[in-house]
């Protein structure tokens, strides 16, 4: 049985409208009580647990799409190996703002090249997520920091957006006027400056 | 037939404990010889002093000291090329010495019996007898006294010194020990030379001097490793106190402290391109490696990178800091 554990998370938009929810299902078997890894919990996001997708798989697909376009290539690589391969000193923060299809905003941030030390972890997130930021990220081994999600992005650094399902690579997002729009085939996303952060809103076609 | 079997069993029952007792007696005698030899030769102290002498020439141990140097300031703001580095490192070594003494005093309770036990298993009974005879002689005694004093004087004021003394005192003790050795009667000197030349003895598997040197080398290698691990594992509160002390003593010379995250160094090259260099932990070293991100003038992010260090000019380098809200600038 899928359990809605969205809580205070700032969840991304769904392409068809409405916000995604965060679902968990305990898939542990009775004999897993000896499993040193603990309970086997499956996570999904979407409009329901059944129709949802794995947030980690979506984040990985999005980043692999960027990598496939050569977007990670210009940046130097750390020597250490992770499960996903060697880590890139990637000077950007990626925030997934919509799913089904995945739309992500890429923000230039030189600090993205270094794993955030714990006392400075929240600085990558918009002020409205300062209380919940540990729940607003998805680990990916090829960048020093997590892939973020939500409908708010820090209003600092130049912006790009991309959508792997629509095969749209990194495209400049100019918010110098205070607002901008991401237009896709079936819906649009508005990006509006609100104080120290940018708010993303869903708009129909 | 039955009677013969009974007699054999009876003989075994009587003789076996006697044989075991005889074996135990020879083991006890061997252990006693080792203990006496260790005492007469101060072999445990020689092992400690030899281990000490191996610490500083070991690059891994130097890395461990540097690790603590980078606790004072991170690799982005200083390294051995900084003029403040060497005096601060000397101060750190002086400040850290008492802690290494405390660690050794604590460990000595286990280490001393451990070294004796190691001697018991390393020396053959014949070797232990011959070694003890030599160590207990006037010549042997003077030789070991000189060897230990000279080792300690060469080490100077060193980490993991069980009886720390000033360098001048150590040098004086070495001179006295040498004088005592030089004043030995010719027969005693000959005894030392013969022993050290590897004189074989009838009941020895190896020349006792070879057994002794083998023991010192093996045990001091192992102990130097133990010291290195102990130093690396120094309680973080103790290390914090070292850092505070150095900050207090050398505040005027070492790079300024900051509560911000230090990201790296931004350099504007002569062609006005920008290079951001970050250092990272690798191979147990705080400055294990560095990566450089290049931003040529036509790079889309060039302007916003240059804006992090206002008025940066060709040839200039600025350290970049990041506050807890994620704002990056060149102000500590």
XYZ file of C-alpha atoms in Angstrom:
537
model
C 0.000 0.000 0.000
C 1.447 3.365 -1.035
C 1.535 5.951 1.709
C 1.505 9.698 0.950
C 4.484 11.155 2.809
C 4.597 14.532 1.066
C 4.474 16.446 4.336
C 6.015 19.909 4.054
C 8.015 19.072 0.918
C 7.849 21.640 -1.864
C 6.907 19.187 -4.631
C 7.387 19.795 -8.366
C 4.506 20.363 -10.732
C 2.941 17.547 -12.729
C 2.874 18.122 -16.468
C -0.901 17.601 -16.540
C -1.375 20.129 -13.718
C -1.361 19.912 -9.932
C 1.542 19.111 -7.680
C 3.297 15.792 -7.420
C 3.097 13.896 -4.125
C 5.779 11.857 -2.398
C 4.844 8.207 -1.826
C 6.483 5.418 0.112
C 5.852 1.694 0.207
C 7.485 -0.705 2.639
C 8.442 -3.663 0.476
C 10.306 -5.494 3.249
C 9.712 -9.209 3.554
C 9.341 -10.867 6.968
C 12.810 -12.361 6.601
C 14.320 -8.921 5.991
C 14.487 -8.278 9.743
C 18.108 -9.490 9.501
C 18.889 -7.191 6.560
C 21.734 -4.856 7.645
C 20.442 -2.239 5.216
C 17.187 -2.025 7.151
C 13.703 -1.897 5.705
C 13.282 -1.927 1.915
C 11.322 1.246 1.195
C 10.338 2.141 -2.364
C 9.861 5.834 -3.131
C 7.803 7.329 -5.923
C 6.504 10.699 -6.908
C 3.520 11.591 -9.056
C -0.252 11.900 -8.703
C -0.454 8.471 -7.064
C 1.938 5.815 -5.883
C 0.849 3.390 -8.594
C 1.265 5.833 -11.502
C 4.294 7.542 -9.983
C 7.916 7.090 -10.935
C 11.122 6.771 -8.935
C 12.429 10.285 -8.148
C 15.975 8.952 -8.138
C 15.586 7.338 -11.552
C 14.046 10.534 -12.929
C 16.905 12.638 -11.527
C 19.469 10.226 -12.930
C 17.778 10.200 -16.368
C 17.741 13.999 -16.400
C 21.417 14.224 -15.535
C 22.363 11.486 -17.987
C 20.492 13.510 -20.630
C 22.647 16.546 -19.774
C 25.771 14.393 -19.792
C 24.752 12.946 -23.164
C 24.627 16.458 -24.598
C 28.182 17.056 -23.386
C 27.064 19.624 -20.795
C 29.290 18.090 -18.088
C 32.282 17.647 -20.367
C 33.994 21.052 -19.977
C 34.378 20.613 -16.219
C 37.221 18.845 -14.431
C 36.724 15.464 -12.804
C 37.535 14.388 -9.242
C 39.748 11.296 -8.998
C 37.455 9.461 -6.555
C 35.118 6.768 -7.874
C 31.486 6.611 -6.808
C 28.950 3.922 -7.646
C 27.920 5.986 -10.690
C 31.444 6.782 -11.834
C 33.782 9.700 -11.288
C 32.418 12.962 -9.936
C 32.436 16.146 -12.010
C 33.212 19.573 -10.491
C 29.909 20.833 -11.878
C 29.404 24.589 -11.253
C 25.616 24.415 -11.384
C 22.673 23.508 -9.184
C 19.895 21.524 -10.844
C 16.296 21.780 -9.592
C 13.556 19.558 -10.994
C 10.512 21.871 -11.122
C 8.108 19.552 -12.970
C 7.762 15.828 -13.678
C 5.916 13.795 -16.305
C 7.626 15.270 -18.293
C 10.730 16.286 -16.330
C 11.548 19.985 -16.475
C 14.641 21.169 -14.619
C 16.187 24.568 -14.013
C 19.972 24.752 -14.021
C 21.469 27.602 -11.990
C 25.126 28.636 -12.266
C 26.793 28.379 -8.828
C 30.554 28.062 -8.446
C 30.002 26.466 -5.009
C 28.301 23.550 -6.758
C 31.782 22.240 -7.572
C 32.394 21.306 -3.939
C 30.304 19.066 -1.711
C 28.408 21.400 0.622
C 29.777 21.150 4.158
C 26.889 20.441 6.577
C 26.778 23.969 8.114
C 26.509 25.453 4.608
C 24.105 22.915 3.103
C 21.018 25.100 3.204
C 22.705 27.936 1.254
C 22.059 26.094 -2.015
C 18.302 26.143 -1.390
C 15.810 29.012 -1.620
C 14.921 30.656 1.715
C 11.403 29.143 1.671
C 13.008 25.676 1.878
C 15.452 26.423 4.716
C 13.359 24.363 7.133
C 12.812 21.405 4.813
C 15.911 21.390 2.594
C 17.205 17.956 3.708
C 14.021 16.509 2.111
C 14.362 18.527 -1.100
C 17.271 16.704 -2.717
C 18.055 13.482 -4.572
C 21.527 11.997 -4.488
C 23.420 11.445 -7.723
C 26.985 10.218 -7.594
C 28.405 12.151 -10.528
C 28.032 15.623 -9.002
C 29.280 16.723 -5.581
C 25.816 17.874 -4.525
C 22.281 16.559 -4.707
C 19.787 17.239 -7.474
C 17.111 19.460 -5.937
C 13.381 19.536 -6.580
C 10.520 21.901 -5.858
C 8.829 24.996 -7.225
C 11.316 27.509 -5.830
C 14.862 28.300 -6.941
C 17.460 30.682 -5.505
C 17.437 34.003 -7.351
C 21.191 34.121 -8.004
C 23.284 33.088 -10.955
C 22.350 32.729 -14.594
C 19.644 30.182 -15.433
C 18.996 27.512 -18.039
C 16.216 24.964 -18.326
C 15.882 21.615 -20.074
C 13.386 18.816 -20.639
C 14.769 15.352 -21.486
C 11.422 13.836 -22.606
C 10.923 16.695 -25.130
C 14.593 16.429 -26.094
C 15.121 20.106 -25.207
C 18.669 20.748 -24.078
C 19.860 23.576 -21.790
C 18.072 26.735 -22.903
C 18.712 30.198 -21.408
C 16.037 31.435 -19.004
C 16.154 35.206 -18.723
C 14.448 36.508 -15.594
C 16.023 39.970 -15.741
C 12.549 41.504 -16.173
C 11.343 39.684 -13.068
C 9.498 36.958 -14.950
C 10.005 34.383 -17.671
C 8.224 31.429 -19.196
C 9.114 27.850 -20.030
C 6.906 26.743 -22.892
C 6.324 23.071 -23.647
C 3.920 21.309 -25.996
C 1.165 20.657 -23.447
C 1.755 23.256 -20.741
C 3.765 26.287 -19.724
C 5.644 27.109 -16.540
C 5.866 30.668 -15.310
C 8.992 31.762 -13.448
C 8.570 34.843 -11.310
C 10.952 36.660 -9.001
C 9.682 36.800 -5.409
C 12.208 38.402 -3.109
C 15.361 36.280 -2.837
C 13.905 33.443 -4.832
C 12.164 32.502 -8.041
C 8.762 30.857 -7.925
C 7.673 28.440 -10.623
C 3.941 28.206 -11.394
C 2.037 25.854 -13.719
C 0.021 27.339 -16.523
C -2.108 25.437 -18.992
C -1.463 25.708 -22.689
C 50.680 -58.655 28.889
C 48.163 -56.901 31.053
C 50.867 -56.242 33.663
C 53.198 -54.681 31.071
C 50.418 -52.330 29.961
C 49.721 -51.337 33.543
C 53.397 -50.620 34.142
C 53.621 -48.503 30.986
C 50.569 -46.488 32.024
C 52.006 -46.026 35.509
C 55.343 -44.873 34.091
C 53.558 -42.389 31.787
C 51.459 -41.059 34.669
C 54.573 -40.434 36.759
C 56.947 -39.176 34.070
C 54.642 -36.965 31.981
C 54.098 -34.321 34.689
C 57.831 -34.360 35.398
C 58.625 -33.797 31.734
C 56.019 -31.010 31.542
C 57.479 -29.419 34.654
C 60.944 -29.573 33.102
C 59.620 -27.916 29.922
C 57.851 -25.232 31.922
C 61.062 -24.625 33.862
C 63.019 -24.077 30.645
C 60.291 -21.699 29.339
C 60.382 -19.787 32.619
C 64.181 -19.579 32.409
C 63.970 -18.272 28.823
C 61.372 -15.682 29.777
C 63.480 -14.626 32.749
C 66.548 -14.284 30.498
C 64.591 -12.096 28.112
C 63.313 -9.914 30.935
C 66.826 -9.518 32.386
C 68.308 -8.791 28.954
C 65.614 -6.180 28.248
C 66.294 -4.537 31.587
C 70.074 -4.544 31.202
C 70.028 -3.354 27.583
C 67.057 -0.975 27.923
C 65.949 -2.606 24.695
C 62.365 -1.372 25.124
C 63.603 2.231 25.296
C 65.881 1.667 22.320
C 62.909 0.367 20.331
C 60.890 3.478 21.301
C 63.751 5.838 20.399
C 64.320 4.026 17.080
C 60.601 4.265 16.309
C 60.739 7.984 17.128
C 63.646 8.430 14.738
C 61.509 6.921 11.942
C 58.536 9.252 12.470
C 59.635 12.524 10.938
C 61.476 11.104 7.902
C 58.257 9.244 7.018
C 56.260 11.255 4.416
C 53.033 9.717 5.747
C 53.734 11.152 9.186
C 54.521 14.535 7.651
C 51.137 14.351 5.912
C 49.532 13.760 9.299
C 51.128 16.933 10.660
C 49.979 18.810 7.544
C 46.474 17.476 8.067
C 46.416 19.342 11.396
C 48.002 22.396 9.735
C 44.993 22.487 7.430
C 42.744 22.398 10.468
C 44.205 25.814 11.345
C 43.401 27.171 7.882
C 42.125 25.213 4.861
C 44.323 24.461 1.829
C 42.663 27.238 -0.197
C 44.266 29.962 1.913
C 47.650 28.520 2.767
C 50.163 25.809 2.021
C 53.908 25.233 2.612
C 54.743 28.121 0.246
C 53.096 30.627 2.607
C 55.753 32.413 4.738
C 53.654 31.836 7.873
C 53.493 28.069 7.285
C 56.931 27.010 8.595
C 56.819 28.969 11.899
C 53.257 27.802 12.501
C 54.266 24.199 11.825
C 57.158 24.457 14.290
C 54.736 25.888 16.863
C 52.245 23.113 16.201
C 54.918 20.449 16.730
C 55.956 22.073 20.026
C 52.333 22.377 21.169
C 51.486 18.789 20.177
C 54.460 17.168 21.980
C 52.862 16.983 25.459
C 49.821 15.213 23.995
C 52.064 12.587 22.354
C 53.758 12.079 25.729
C 50.334 11.581 27.346
C 49.386 9.088 24.625
C 52.630 7.144 25.110
C 52.394 7.151 28.905
C 48.911 5.760 28.570
C 50.035 3.152 26.050
C 53.241 2.242 27.898
C 51.264 0.124 30.386
C 50.448 -2.215 27.510
C 53.510 -1.595 25.387
C 56.166 -2.492 27.956
C 54.869 -6.027 28.709
C 54.092 -6.458 25.019
C 57.711 -5.779 24.032
C 58.957 -8.266 26.634
C 56.537 -10.900 25.309
C 57.717 -10.154 21.768
C 61.309 -10.686 22.903
C 60.373 -14.049 24.373
C 59.025 -15.209 21.028
C 61.676 -13.495 18.882
C 64.841 -14.755 20.628
C 65.759 -18.429 20.741
C 66.710 -19.611 24.285
C 70.415 -19.737 23.394
C 70.279 -16.285 21.850
C 68.546 -14.881 24.929
C 71.215 -16.338 27.232
C 74.056 -14.911 25.129
C 72.293 -11.561 24.726
C 71.665 -11.328 28.459
C 75.282 -12.162 29.241
C 76.462 -9.410 26.917
C 73.904 -6.815 28.064
C 74.758 -7.467 31.735
C 78.495 -7.041 31.191
C 80.204 -3.712 31.863
C 80.954 -3.281 28.151
C 77.448 -4.232 27.039
C 75.899 -1.926 29.566
C 78.003 1.029 28.414
C 77.299 0.205 24.767
C 73.531 0.214 25.205
C 73.637 3.321 27.374
C 75.576 5.119 24.645
C 73.358 3.803 21.868
C 70.170 4.989 23.623
C 71.619 8.375 24.608
C 72.917 9.041 21.091
C 69.607 8.027 19.530
C 67.704 10.318 21.863
C 70.112 13.218 21.264
C 69.772 12.733 17.511
C 65.978 12.670 17.818
C 66.062 15.877 19.867
C 62.841 17.174 21.382
C 60.648 14.626 19.715
C 57.109 13.282 19.694
C 56.378 10.195 21.791
C 59.294 10.720 24.160
C 58.701 8.867 27.400
C 61.113 11.088 29.345
C 61.117 14.412 27.492
C 64.184 16.543 28.012
C 65.606 19.671 26.459
C 67.839 19.173 23.411
C 70.855 20.506 25.335
C 70.326 17.977 28.147
C 69.969 15.144 25.645
C 73.200 16.212 23.945
C 74.969 16.358 27.307
C 73.764 12.875 28.227
C 74.998 11.554 24.873
C 78.430 13.068 25.487
C 78.605 11.534 28.970
C 77.541 8.129 27.670
C 80.153 8.296 24.933
C 82.800 9.290 27.457
C 81.842 6.363 29.665
C 82.030 3.998 26.696
C 85.351 5.396 25.525
C 86.741 4.884 29.037
C 85.969 1.149 29.044
C 88.877 -1.245 29.671
C 90.262 -2.756 26.453
C 88.849 -6.201 27.272
C 85.310 -4.813 27.611
C 85.633 -2.858 24.358
C 86.806 -6.025 22.670
C 83.752 -7.826 24.056
C 81.461 -5.210 22.498
C 83.249 -5.309 19.149
C 83.136 -9.096 19.051
C 79.435 -9.126 19.913
C 78.559 -6.512 17.313
C 80.678 -8.275 14.670
C 78.179 -11.119 14.900
C 79.997 -13.582 17.084
C 78.253 -16.929 16.855
C 77.535 -18.908 20.002
C 77.244 -22.677 20.265
C 73.607 -22.803 21.309
C 72.426 -19.916 19.132
C 70.388 -20.218 15.964
C 71.651 -16.785 14.812
C 74.429 -14.553 16.136
C 72.812 -12.738 19.128
C 73.649 -9.327 17.617
C 71.725 -10.264 14.460
C 68.748 -11.421 16.552
C 68.890 -8.152 18.482
C 69.031 -5.901 15.405
C 66.272 -7.891 13.742
C 64.131 -7.388 16.815
C 64.834 -3.636 17.049
C 64.112 -3.065 13.350
C 60.894 -5.082 13.308
C 59.498 -3.690 16.545
C 60.430 -0.067 15.813
C 58.842 -0.245 12.331
C 55.657 -1.545 13.884
C 55.749 0.981 16.739
C 56.315 3.928 14.375
C 53.120 2.852 12.606
C 51.288 2.719 15.933
C 52.530 6.209 16.838
C 51.361 7.518 13.462
C 47.886 6.082 13.967
C 47.695 7.406 17.522
C 48.730 10.875 16.387
C 46.188 10.858 13.571
C 43.454 9.817 16.000
C 44.156 12.602 18.488
C 40.931 13.731 20.140
C 39.368 16.552 18.142
C 38.969 18.650 21.315
C 42.737 18.454 21.860
C 43.314 19.461 18.235
C 40.855 22.356 18.632
C 42.958 23.541 21.583
C 46.127 23.386 19.408
C 44.377 25.431 16.739
C 43.210 27.987 19.321
C 46.730 28.230 20.762
C 48.271 28.814 17.329
C 45.574 31.348 16.475
C 46.443 33.150 19.697
C 50.212 33.055 19.220
C 50.480 33.704 15.485
C 47.362 35.681 14.721
C 49.349 38.502 13.148
C 51.160 36.309 10.629
C 48.795 33.518 9.561
C 46.000 34.181 7.051
C 42.825 35.566 8.579
C 40.162 33.289 9.967
C 36.617 33.183 8.667
C 33.279 31.703 9.617
C 32.453 31.332 5.927
C 33.073 28.329 3.703
C 36.322 28.759 1.783
C 35.728 27.676 -1.800
C 39.028 28.214 -3.559
C 41.116 30.755 -5.401
C 39.980 32.812 -8.376
C 42.802 34.037 -10.564
C 42.662 36.415 -13.478
C 45.340 35.391 -15.946
C 47.334 37.766 -18.110
C 44.938 37.224 -21.052
C 42.079 38.231 -18.687
C 40.655 34.701 -18.630
C 39.563 33.455 -15.228
C 40.627 30.268 -13.468
C 38.956 28.988 -10.329
C 41.064 26.435 -8.434
C 39.714 24.293 -5.639
C 41.678 21.857 -3.481
C 40.222 18.611 -2.214
C 40.936 15.836 0.273
C 42.515 12.803 -1.388
C 44.870 9.982 -0.378
C 44.604 10.969 3.300
C 45.816 14.489 2.530
C 43.807 17.670 3.033
C 45.511 19.119 -0.033
C 45.419 15.810 -1.875
C 44.624 17.370 -5.204
C 43.308 20.407 -7.012
C 40.953 21.060 -9.893
C 40.831 24.182 -12.037
C 37.766 25.470 -13.866
C 38.607 27.691 -16.825
C 36.470 30.645 -17.900
C 37.794 32.237 -21.082
C 36.524 35.747 -21.848
C 33.844 34.441 -24.200
C 32.456 31.942 -21.669
C 28.739 32.571 -20.934
C 29.455 32.667 -17.159
C 32.590 34.855 -17.406
C 30.928 38.069 -16.220
C 29.211 36.527 -13.221
C 32.417 34.757 -12.149
C 34.395 38.021 -12.472
C 31.699 39.798 -10.426
C 32.489 37.538 -7.448
C 35.816 39.362 -7.052
C 35.109 43.014 -7.948
C 37.888 44.875 -9.775
C 40.041 41.773 -10.125
C 42.895 42.576 -12.509
C 45.155 40.405 -14.671
C 47.688 38.581 -12.484
C 45.570 38.978 -9.331
C 44.331 36.092 -7.159
C 41.436 36.238 -4.728
C 40.154 33.657 -2.280
C 36.410 33.105 -2.667
C 34.182 32.590 0.369
C 30.564 31.491 0.706
C 28.281 32.411 3.592
C 25.593 30.206 5.113
C 22.994 31.701 2.742
C 25.054 30.669 -0.263
C 26.309 34.132 -1.212
C 29.798 34.026 -2.720
C 32.285 36.907 -2.551
C 35.940 37.620 -1.849
C 35.431 38.858 1.712
C 36.408 36.507 4.599
